[in-house]
Amino acid sequence: MTAPLTERSPLMPTYPPPAVTFVRGKGSELWDDAGKRYLDFLGGLAVTALGHAHPAVADAVSEQARTLLHVSNLFGNTVGPEVARTLDRLLGGGGQVFFGNSGAEANECAIKLARRFGGRGRYGVVSTYGSFHGRTLATLHATGQPAKHEAFQPLPEGFKHVAWEDLDALDAALTPDVAAVLLEPIQGEGGVRPAPPAYLQGVRRLCDERGALLMVDEVQTGLGRTGAWFGFQHAGVEPDVVTMAKALGNGVPIGACWAREDVAGTFEPGDHASTFGGQPLAAAAARATLAVMEAEDAPARARRAGARLTELLTALPGVSEVRGLGLLLAAELAGGDAKAVQAECLRRGLVLNAVTPTALRFAPSLLVTDDELDEAVSIVARVHP
Ligand SMILES: Cc1ncc(COP(=O)(O)O)c(C=O)c1O
């Protein structure tokens, strides 16, 4: 028998039932449907890098909505190319951009590009165990978490995984059919694990030796969050392909795949497309977001606030390790159950996330204030002294 409507969610059961329903946000603050205030130290999973309801983004979105929301990519618009030029400049120049709507779509573009660049017979993508690259069938297979694969076999062919930080394993995996290596500069969903610079430099060297592309997934780490515009910049390497999404529209869905021009140029008209990708509305949000990020020097803000948050968390007796870069941090709890700590923090008005069973993830707004950092850590300290 069908359950009464009041008991049945209208949404598919892909997420657990939510503990809280939010209705409003401003800066680092959120309010739920009962009017209770929260400090948001998760930022919509590293999305709202400028905080909620940033006036520059809100104005840009509303002005663009009154001007031109959408035109097909069969025609031009003025906003998308402007955002692409800004991204290319922040990435050092010499590349081209494809726009989609999400991180997974940005990575799908990278995977298709790798196959186009590699040519027939050279299609493989090597990624690392513990990685996360998305939930579409191809990006799910690139995601190095076999437990997530099982229910959805068979997944698209052409993916293999090697241990994180293991250059010998990568060396062995780079067979002639491999077109690209795909990795995050900090494994985000995998527990906030930064790649040591020497590892990324070693990956670059191996890719050069074998003629494989180095594709860096900056969906979570990109656009200032780690204290640099892009996470790979901490290692001084130059990737061939960079994907990004989350922070790009400060909450308006937009993803981007950047590639060196000679790589991007292997795509031909008709090879790839997205109805909404780079449309004026989402691009206007990204243009405003990037303008504020540059004006505020978002990477410097993330470095400064991240150093303070690291110091405050490290001083807590209940925290055994703080890892990450800038404002993408994890606090390992000494003898702690991170899910229980997360739930109690939420009850006390702090939003964060148990990224592993024993670690809390912090990804607040890059514009977070010192007072907000102090308030958040004092809540954690009370919950897990
Ligand atoms: C590194 C990384 N890549 C890709 C994705 C997928 O992005 P989306 O959920 O926008 O498809 C995520 C999402 O968490 C991510 O962290």
CSV table of C-alpha atoms and ligand atoms in Angstrom, one decimal:
chain,number,residue,atom,x,y,z
A,1,MET,CA,0.0,0.0,0.0
A,2,THR,CA,1.2,3.5,-0.7
A,3,ALA,CA,2.3,5.4,2.4
A,4,PRO,CA,0.3,8.6,3.2
A,5,LEU,CA,1.8,11.6,1.5
A,6,THR,CA,2.7,13.2,4.8
A,7,GLU,CA,5.2,10.3,5.5
A,8,ARG,CA,6.7,10.0,2.1
A,9,SER,CA,9.4,12.3,0.9
A,10,PRO,CA,9.0,13.6,-2.6
A,11,LEU,CA,12.7,13.2,-3.0
A,12,MET,CA,14.5,10.0,-4.0
A,13,PRO,CA,16.2,8.4,-1.0
A,14,THR,CA,19.8,9.1,-2.1
A,15,TYR,CA,20.5,11.2,1.0
A,16,PRO,CA,19.7,10.4,4.6
A,17,PRO,CA,16.8,12.4,6.1
A,18,PRO,CA,18.1,15.9,6.9
A,19,ALA,CA,18.6,16.9,10.5
A,20,VAL,CA,18.0,20.6,9.8
A,21,THR,CA,16.2,22.5,7.0
A,22,PHE,CA,17.8,25.9,6.2
A,23,VAL,CA,15.8,28.8,4.9
A,24,ARG,CA,18.2,31.8,4.9
A,25,GLY,CA,21.9,32.7,5.0
A,26,LYS,CA,24.2,35.7,5.3
A,27,GLY,CA,28.0,35.6,5.3
A,28,SER,CA,29.0,32.7,7.5
A,29,GLU,CA,25.6,32.5,9.2
A,30,LEU,CA,22.6,30.3,8.4
A,31,TRP,CA,19.1,30.2,9.8
A,32,ASP,CA,16.8,27.1,10.0
A,33,ASP,CA,13.0,27.0,9.5
A,34,ALA,CA,12.5,27.5,13.2
A,35,GLY,CA,14.6,30.7,13.2
A,36,LYS,CA,17.6,29.2,14.9
A,37,ARG,CA,21.0,30.6,13.9
A,38,TYR,CA,24.0,28.5,12.9
A,39,LEU,CA,27.6,29.2,12.0
A,40,ASP,CA,28.4,27.6,8.6
A,41,PHE,CA,31.8,26.0,8.6
A,42,LEU,CA,31.0,23.7,5.7
A,43,GLY,CA,30.1,26.3,3.1
A,44,GLY,CA,27.7,24.0,1.2
A,45,LEU,CA,30.6,21.5,0.9
A,46,ALA,CA,33.3,24.2,-0.1
A,47,VAL,CA,30.9,26.0,-2.4
A,48,THR,CA,29.9,29.3,-0.8
A,49,ALA,CA,33.5,30.7,-0.7
A,50,LEU,CA,32.3,34.3,-0.3
A,51,GLY,CA,29.6,33.3,2.2
A,52,HIS,CA,25.9,33.3,1.8
A,53,ALA,CA,23.9,36.0,0.0
A,54,HIS,CA,27.0,37.9,-1.0
A,55,PRO,CA,25.6,41.3,-2.3
A,56,ALA,CA,27.9,41.4,-5.4
A,57,VAL,CA,26.8,37.9,-6.5
A,58,ALA,CA,23.1,38.5,-5.6
A,59,ASP,CA,23.1,41.8,-7.7
A,60,ALA,CA,24.9,40.2,-10.6
A,61,VAL,CA,22.4,37.3,-10.7
A,62,SER,CA,19.4,39.5,-10.4
A,63,GLU,CA,20.6,42.0,-13.1
A,64,GLN,CA,21.5,39.1,-15.4
A,65,ALA,CA,18.1,37.5,-14.9
A,66,ARG,CA,16.5,40.7,-16.0
A,67,THR,CA,18.8,41.0,-19.0
A,68,LEU,CA,19.3,37.6,-20.5
A,69,LEU,CA,19.2,34.3,-18.6
A,70,HIS,CA,20.1,31.9,-21.3
A,71,VAL,CA,21.0,31.5,-24.9
A,72,SER,CA,22.1,28.3,-26.6
A,73,ASN,CA,25.7,27.6,-27.2
A,74,LEU,CA,24.8,27.6,-30.9
A,75,PHE,CA,25.1,31.3,-30.4
A,76,GLY,CA,27.5,33.5,-28.6
A,77,ASN,CA,27.1,35.4,-25.3
A,78,THR,CA,29.4,38.0,-23.8
A,79,VAL,CA,29.7,36.7,-20.2
A,80,GLY,CA,31.0,33.1,-20.6
A,81,PRO,CA,34.1,34.1,-22.6
A,82,GLU,CA,34.9,36.8,-20.1
A,83,VAL,CA,34.9,34.2,-17.3
A,84,ALA,CA,37.0,31.9,-19.4
A,85,ARG,CA,39.6,34.6,-19.9
A,86,THR,CA,39.8,35.3,-16.2
A,87,LEU,CA,40.2,31.6,-15.4
A,88,ASP,CA,42.9,31.2,-18.0
A,89,ARG,CA,44.8,34.2,-16.5
A,90,LEU,CA,44.5,32.8,-13.0
A,91,LEU,CA,45.9,29.5,-14.4
A,92,GLY,CA,48.9,31.1,-16.0
A,93,GLY,CA,47.5,31.5,-19.6
A,94,GLY,CA,47.8,29.5,-22.7
A,95,GLY,CA,44.6,27.5,-22.3
A,96,GLN,CA,40.9,27.2,-23.2
A,97,VAL,CA,37.8,26.5,-21.2
A,98,PHE,CA,34.7,24.3,-21.5
A,99,PHE,CA,31.8,25.1,-19.2
A,100,GLY,CA,29.4,22.6,-17.6
A,101,ASN,CA,27.2,22.7,-14.6
A,102,SER,CA,29.0,20.6,-11.9
A,103,GLY,CA,32.3,19.0,-10.8
A,104,ALA,CA,31.3,15.7,-12.3
A,105,GLU,CA,30.6,17.3,-15.7
A,106,ALA,CA,33.9,19.2,-15.6
A,107,ASN,CA,35.7,15.8,-15.0
A,108,GLU,CA,33.6,14.1,-17.7
A,109,CYS,CA,34.9,16.8,-20.1
A,110,ALA,CA,38.5,16.1,-19.0
A,111,ILE,CA,38.1,12.3,-19.5
A,112,LYS,CA,36.6,12.8,-23.0
A,113,LEU,CA,39.4,15.2,-23.8
A,114,ALA,CA,42.0,12.7,-22.6
A,115,ARG,CA,40.5,10.1,-25.0
A,116,ARG,CA,40.5,12.6,-27.8
A,117,PHE,CA,44.1,13.6,-27.1
A,118,GLY,CA,45.3,10.1,-26.7
A,119,GLY,CA,43.6,8.8,-29.9
A,120,ARG,CA,42.3,5.4,-30.6
A,121,GLY,CA,43.8,2.7,-28.3
A,122,ARG,CA,45.1,5.2,-25.8
A,123,TYR,CA,42.1,6.0,-23.6
A,124,GLY,CA,43.1,4.9,-20.0
A,125,VAL,CA,42.8,7.2,-17.0
A,126,VAL,CA,44.7,6.4,-13.8
A,127,SER,CA,43.5,7.9,-10.6
A,128,THR,CA,44.2,7.2,-6.9
A,129,TYR,CA,42.6,5.2,-4.2
A,130,GLY,CA,40.7,7.4,-1.8
A,131,SER,CA,39.9,9.9,-4.5
A,132,PHE,CA,36.6,11.4,-5.4
A,133,HIS,CA,35.8,12.7,-8.9
A,134,GLY,CA,32.0,12.5,-9.2
A,135,ARG,CA,28.9,10.3,-9.5
A,136,THR,CA,28.3,10.0,-13.2
A,137,LEU,CA,29.3,6.5,-14.4
A,138,ALA,CA,32.7,7.5,-15.8
A,139,THR,CA,33.6,9.8,-12.9
A,140,LEU,CA,32.4,7.2,-10.5
A,141,HIS,CA,34.8,4.7,-12.0
A,142,ALA,CA,37.6,7.4,-11.8
A,143,THR,CA,36.7,7.7,-8.1
A,144,GLY,CA,39.1,5.4,-6.2
A,145,GLN,CA,36.5,4.0,-3.8
A,146,PRO,CA,35.6,0.4,-5.0
A,147,ALA,CA,32.7,0.2,-2.5
A,148,LYS,CA,30.9,2.9,-4.3
A,149,HIS,CA,31.3,1.0,-7.6
A,150,GLU,CA,29.7,-2.3,-6.8
A,151,ALA,CA,26.0,-1.5,-7.2
A,152,PHE,CA,26.6,0.1,-10.6
A,153,GLN,CA,28.7,-2.4,-12.5
A,154,PRO,CA,29.5,-2.6,-15.3
A,155,LEU,CA,31.1,0.8,-15.3
A,156,PRO,CA,32.8,2.3,-18.4
A,157,GLU,CA,36.1,0.8,-19.2
A,158,GLY,CA,39.4,2.5,-19.1
A,159,PHE,CA,40.0,3.3,-15.5
A,160,LYS,CA,42.6,2.0,-13.0
A,161,HIS,CA,43.6,3.1,-9.5
A,162,VAL,CA,46.9,3.3,-7.7
A,163,ALA,CA,47.8,3.9,-4.1
A,164,TRP,CA,47.9,7.6,-3.1
A,165,GLU,CA,51.5,9.0,-2.8
A,166,ASP,CA,52.9,5.8,-4.4
A,167,LEU,CA,55.0,6.8,-7.4
A,168,ASP,CA,56.2,3.3,-8.1
A,169,ALA,CA,52.6,2.1,-8.4
A,170,LEU,CA,51.9,4.9,-10.8
A,171,ASP,CA,55.0,4.1,-12.8
A,172,ALA,CA,53.8,0.6,-13.2
A,173,ALA,CA,50.3,1.6,-14.1
A,174,LEU,CA,51.4,4.0,-16.9
A,175,THR,CA,51.1,1.4,-19.7
A,176,PRO,CA,51.0,2.6,-23.3
A,177,ASP,CA,47.1,2.6,-23.3
A,178,VAL,CA,47.0,5.3,-20.6
A,179,ALA,CA,46.1,8.8,-21.8
A,180,ALA,CA,46.0,10.7,-18.5
A,181,VAL,CA,46.5,10.7,-14.7
A,182,LEU,CA,43.7,12.4,-12.8
A,183,LEU,CA,44.2,13.5,-9.2
A,184,GLU,CA,43.2,16.0,-6.5
A,185,PRO,CA,45.9,18.2,-5.0
A,186,ILE,CA,44.2,17.5,-1.7
A,187,GLN,CA,42.0,14.4,-1.5
A,188,GLY,CA,38.9,16.1,-0.1
A,189,GLU,CA,36.1,13.5,0.3
A,190,GLY,CA,38.9,11.0,1.0
A,191,GLY,CA,39.7,12.7,4.4
A,192,VAL,CA,41.5,16.0,3.5
A,193,ARG,CA,44.8,14.5,2.6
A,194,PRO,CA,47.2,17.0,0.9
A,195,ALA,CA,49.5,15.6,-1.8
A,196,PRO,CA,53.1,16.3,-0.8
A,197,PRO,CA,54.7,18.6,-3.3
A,198,ALA,CA,57.4,16.0,-4.2
A,199,TYR,CA,54.6,13.5,-5.0
A,200,LEU,CA,52.9,15.9,-7.5
A,201,GLN,CA,56.3,16.8,-9.0
A,202,GLY,CA,57.0,13.0,-9.4
A,203,VAL,CA,53.6,12.5,-11.0
A,204,ARG,CA,54.4,15.4,-13.5
A,205,ARG,CA,57.7,13.8,-14.3
A,206,LEU,CA,56.2,10.4,-15.0
A,207,CYS,CA,53.5,11.9,-17.1
A,208,ASP,CA,56.1,13.7,-19.1
A,209,GLU,CA,58.2,10.6,-19.6
A,210,ARG,CA,55.2,8.6,-20.8
A,211,GLY,CA,53.4,11.4,-22.8
A,212,ALA,CA,50.3,11.1,-20.5
A,213,LEU,CA,48.3,14.2,-19.5
A,214,LEU,CA,48.4,15.4,-15.9
A,215,MET,CA,44.8,16.3,-15.1
A,216,VAL,CA,44.2,18.0,-11.7
A,217,ASP,CA,40.8,17.9,-10.1
A,218,GLU,CA,40.4,21.3,-8.4
A,219,VAL,CA,36.6,20.9,-7.9
A,220,GLN,CA,37.0,21.2,-4.2
A,221,THR,CA,40.4,22.9,-3.8
A,222,GLY,CA,40.3,25.5,-6.6
A,223,LEU,CA,39.7,29.2,-6.5
A,224,GLY,CA,41.6,30.3,-3.4
A,225,ARG,CA,40.4,27.7,-0.8
A,226,THR,CA,43.9,26.2,-0.1
A,227,GLY,CA,45.6,29.6,0.1
A,228,ALA,CA,46.6,29.6,-3.6
A,229,TRP,CA,44.4,30.1,-6.6
A,230,PHE,CA,44.7,26.4,-7.3
A,231,GLY,CA,46.0,23.6,-5.1
A,232,PHE,CA,48.6,22.4,-7.6
A,233,GLN,CA,50.3,25.8,-7.4
A,234,HIS,CA,51.7,24.8,-3.9
A,235,ALA,CA,53.8,22.1,-5.7
A,236,GLY,CA,55.0,24.4,-8.5
A,237,VAL,CA,53.8,21.9,-11.2
A,238,GLU,CA,52.0,22.8,-14.4
A,239,PRO,CA,49.1,20.5,-15.2
A,240,ASP,CA,47.8,20.0,-18.7
A,241,VAL,CA,44.1,20.0,-17.6
A,242,VAL,CA,42.4,21.5,-14.6
A,243,THR,CA,38.8,21.0,-13.5
A,244,MET,CA,36.8,23.2,-11.1
A,245,ALA,CA,33.3,23.8,-10.0
A,246,LYS,CA,32.1,24.3,-6.4
A,247,ALA,CA,33.3,27.8,-5.6
A,248,LEU,CA,33.1,29.2,-9.1
A,249,GLY,CA,29.5,30.5,-8.9
A,250,ASN,CA,29.5,30.9,-5.1
A,251,GLY,CA,26.4,28.6,-5.1
A,252,VAL,CA,25.1,29.0,-8.6
A,253,PRO,CA,25.8,25.7,-10.4
A,254,ILE,CA,28.7,26.0,-12.9
A,255,GLY,CA,31.7,23.9,-13.6
A,256,ALA,CA,34.7,24.4,-15.9
A,257,CYS,CA,37.4,22.3,-17.5
A,258,TRP,CA,40.5,24.2,-18.6
A,259,ALA,CA,43.1,22.6,-20.8
A,260,ARG,CA,46.4,23.7,-22.5
A,261,GLU,CA,45.5,25.0,-25.9
A,262,ASP,CA,47.1,22.2,-27.9
A,263,VAL,CA,45.2,19.7,-25.7
A,264,ALA,CA,41.9,21.6,-25.9
A,265,GLY,CA,42.4,21.9,-29.6
A,266,THR,CA,42.0,18.2,-30.1
A,267,PHE,CA,38.2,18.6,-29.6
A,268,GLU,CA,36.2,19.4,-32.7
A,269,PRO,CA,32.8,21.0,-33.0
A,270,GLY,CA,30.3,18.4,-32.0
A,271,ASP,CA,32.6,16.3,-29.8
A,272,HIS,CA,31.2,17.7,-26.5
A,273,ALA,CA,28.4,20.0,-25.4
A,274,SER,CA,26.2,21.1,-22.6
A,275,THR,CA,22.9,23.0,-23.0
A,276,PHE,CA,23.4,25.2,-19.9
A,277,GLY,CA,27.2,25.3,-19.8
A,278,GLY,CA,28.5,28.8,-19.8
A,279,GLN,CA,25.1,30.4,-20.1
A,280,PRO,CA,24.8,34.1,-19.1
A,281,LEU,CA,23.1,33.5,-15.7
A,282,ALA,CA,25.7,31.1,-14.3
A,283,ALA,CA,28.5,32.9,-16.0
A,284,ALA,CA,27.4,36.2,-14.5
A,285,ALA,CA,27.5,34.6,-11.0
A,286,ALA,CA,31.0,33.3,-11.7
A,287,ARG,CA,32.2,36.7,-13.1
A,288,ALA,CA,31.0,38.5,-9.9
A,289,THR,CA,32.4,35.7,-7.7
A,290,LEU,CA,35.9,35.9,-9.4
A,291,ALA,CA,35.8,39.8,-9.2
A,292,VAL,CA,35.2,39.7,-5.4
A,293,MET,CA,37.8,36.9,-4.9
A,294,GLU,CA,40.4,39.0,-6.7
A,295,ALA,CA,39.5,42.3,-4.9
A,296,GLU,CA,39.6,40.5,-1.5
A,297,ASP,CA,42.7,38.4,-2.5
A,298,ALA,CA,40.8,35.3,-1.5
A,299,PRO,CA,43.9,33.1,-1.4
A,300,ALA,CA,45.6,35.4,1.1
A,301,ARG,CA,42.4,35.5,3.2
A,302,ALA,CA,42.3,31.7,3.2
A,303,ARG,CA,45.9,31.5,4.2
A,304,ARG,CA,45.5,33.9,7.1
A,305,ALA,CA,42.2,32.5,8.4
A,306,GLY,CA,43.5,28.9,7.8
A,307,ALA,CA,46.6,29.5,9.9
A,308,ARG,CA,44.4,30.9,12.7
A,309,LEU,CA,41.9,28.0,12.5
A,310,THR,CA,44.8,25.5,12.5
A,311,GLU,CA,46.3,27.1,15.5
A,312,LEU,CA,43.0,27.2,17.5
A,313,LEU,CA,42.2,23.5,16.6
A,314,THR,CA,45.7,22.3,17.3
A,315,ALA,CA,45.5,23.8,20.8
A,316,LEU,CA,42.5,21.6,21.7
A,317,PRO,CA,43.4,18.5,23.8
A,318,GLY,CA,40.8,16.4,21.9
A,319,VAL,CA,42.4,17.1,18.5
A,320,SER,CA,45.4,14.8,17.7
A,321,GLU,CA,46.1,16.2,14.2
A,322,VAL,CA,45.1,19.1,12.0
A,323,ARG,CA,45.7,18.6,8.3
A,324,GLY,CA,44.9,20.4,5.0
A,325,LEU,CA,45.8,23.7,3.5
A,326,GLY,CA,44.3,27.2,3.8
A,327,LEU,CA,40.6,26.8,4.7
A,328,LEU,CA,40.2,23.1,3.7
A,329,LEU,CA,41.1,21.5,7.0
A,330,ALA,CA,40.4,18.3,8.9
A,331,ALA,CA,40.7,17.8,12.6
A,332,GLU,CA,41.5,14.3,13.7
A,333,LEU,CA,39.7,13.6,16.9
A,334,ALA,CA,41.6,11.8,19.6
A,335,GLY,CA,39.3,8.8,20.5
A,336,GLY,CA,36.4,10.7,19.0
A,337,ASP,CA,33.3,9.6,17.0
A,338,ALA,CA,33.2,12.4,14.4
A,339,LYS,CA,29.6,11.7,13.4
A,340,ALA,CA,28.5,12.1,17.0
A,341,VAL,CA,30.6,15.3,17.4
A,342,GLN,CA,29.2,16.7,14.1
A,343,ALA,CA,25.6,16.0,15.4
A,344,GLU,CA,26.2,17.7,18.7
A,345,CYS,CA,28.0,20.7,17.1
A,346,LEU,CA,24.9,21.1,14.8
A,347,ARG,CA,22.6,21.0,17.9
A,348,ARG,CA,24.8,23.8,19.3
A,349,GLY,CA,24.6,25.8,16.1
A,350,LEU,CA,27.8,24.9,14.2
A,351,VAL,CA,27.6,23.3,10.8
A,352,LEU,CA,30.6,21.1,9.9
A,353,ASN,CA,31.1,17.6,8.5
A,354,ALA,CA,32.5,14.2,9.6
A,355,VAL,CA,34.7,13.6,6.6
A,356,THR,CA,35.9,10.3,8.0
A,357,PRO,CA,34.6,8.3,11.1
A,358,THR,CA,37.3,10.1,13.2
A,359,ALA,CA,37.8,13.5,11.5
A,360,LEU,CA,35.8,16.7,11.1
A,361,ARG,CA,36.1,18.8,7.9
A,362,PHE,CA,36.2,22.6,8.0
A,363,ALA,CA,35.5,24.5,4.7
A,364,PRO,CA,34.1,27.9,5.8
A,365,SER,CA,33.7,31.0,3.8
A,366,LEU,CA,37.1,32.4,2.7
A,367,LEU,CA,35.9,35.7,4.2
A,368,VAL,CA,35.3,34.2,7.6
A,369,THR,CA,36.1,36.6,10.5
A,370,ASP,CA,38.4,36.0,13.5
A,371,ASP,CA,35.3,36.2,15.8
A,372,GLU,CA,33.6,33.5,13.8
A,373,LEU,CA,36.7,31.3,13.9
A,374,ASP,CA,36.8,31.7,17.7
A,375,GLU,CA,33.1,31.0,18.1
A,376,ALA,CA,33.3,27.8,16.0
A,377,VAL,CA,36.3,26.4,17.8
A,378,SER,CA,34.8,27.2,21.2
A,379,ILE,CA,31.8,25.1,20.2
A,380,VAL,CA,34.0,22.2,19.1
A,381,ALA,CA,36.0,22.5,22.3
A,382,ARG,CA,32.8,22.2,24.4
A,383,VAL,CA,31.5,19.2,22.5
A,384,HIS,CA,34.9,17.3,22.3
A,385,PRO,CA,37.1,18.8,25.0
B,1,LIG,C1,37.3,16.7,-6.0
B,1,LIG,C2,35.9,16.5,-6.4
B,1,LIG,N1,35.7,16.2,-7.7
B,1,LIG,C3,34.4,16.1,-8.2
B,1,LIG,C4,33.4,16.3,-7.4
B,1,LIG,C5,32.0,16.2,-8.0
B,1,LIG,O1,31.4,17.4,-8.1
B,1,LIG,P1,29.8,17.5,-8.3
B,1,LIG,O2,29.1,17.0,-7.0
B,1,LIG,O3,29.6,19.0,-8.5
B,1,LIG,O4,29.4,16.8,-9.5
B,1,LIG,C6,33.5,16.6,-6.1
B,1,LIG,C7,32.4,16.8,-5.1
B,1,LIG,O5,32.5,16.7,-3.9
B,1,LIG,C8,34.9,16.7,-5.6
B,1,LIG,O6,35.1,17.0,-4.3
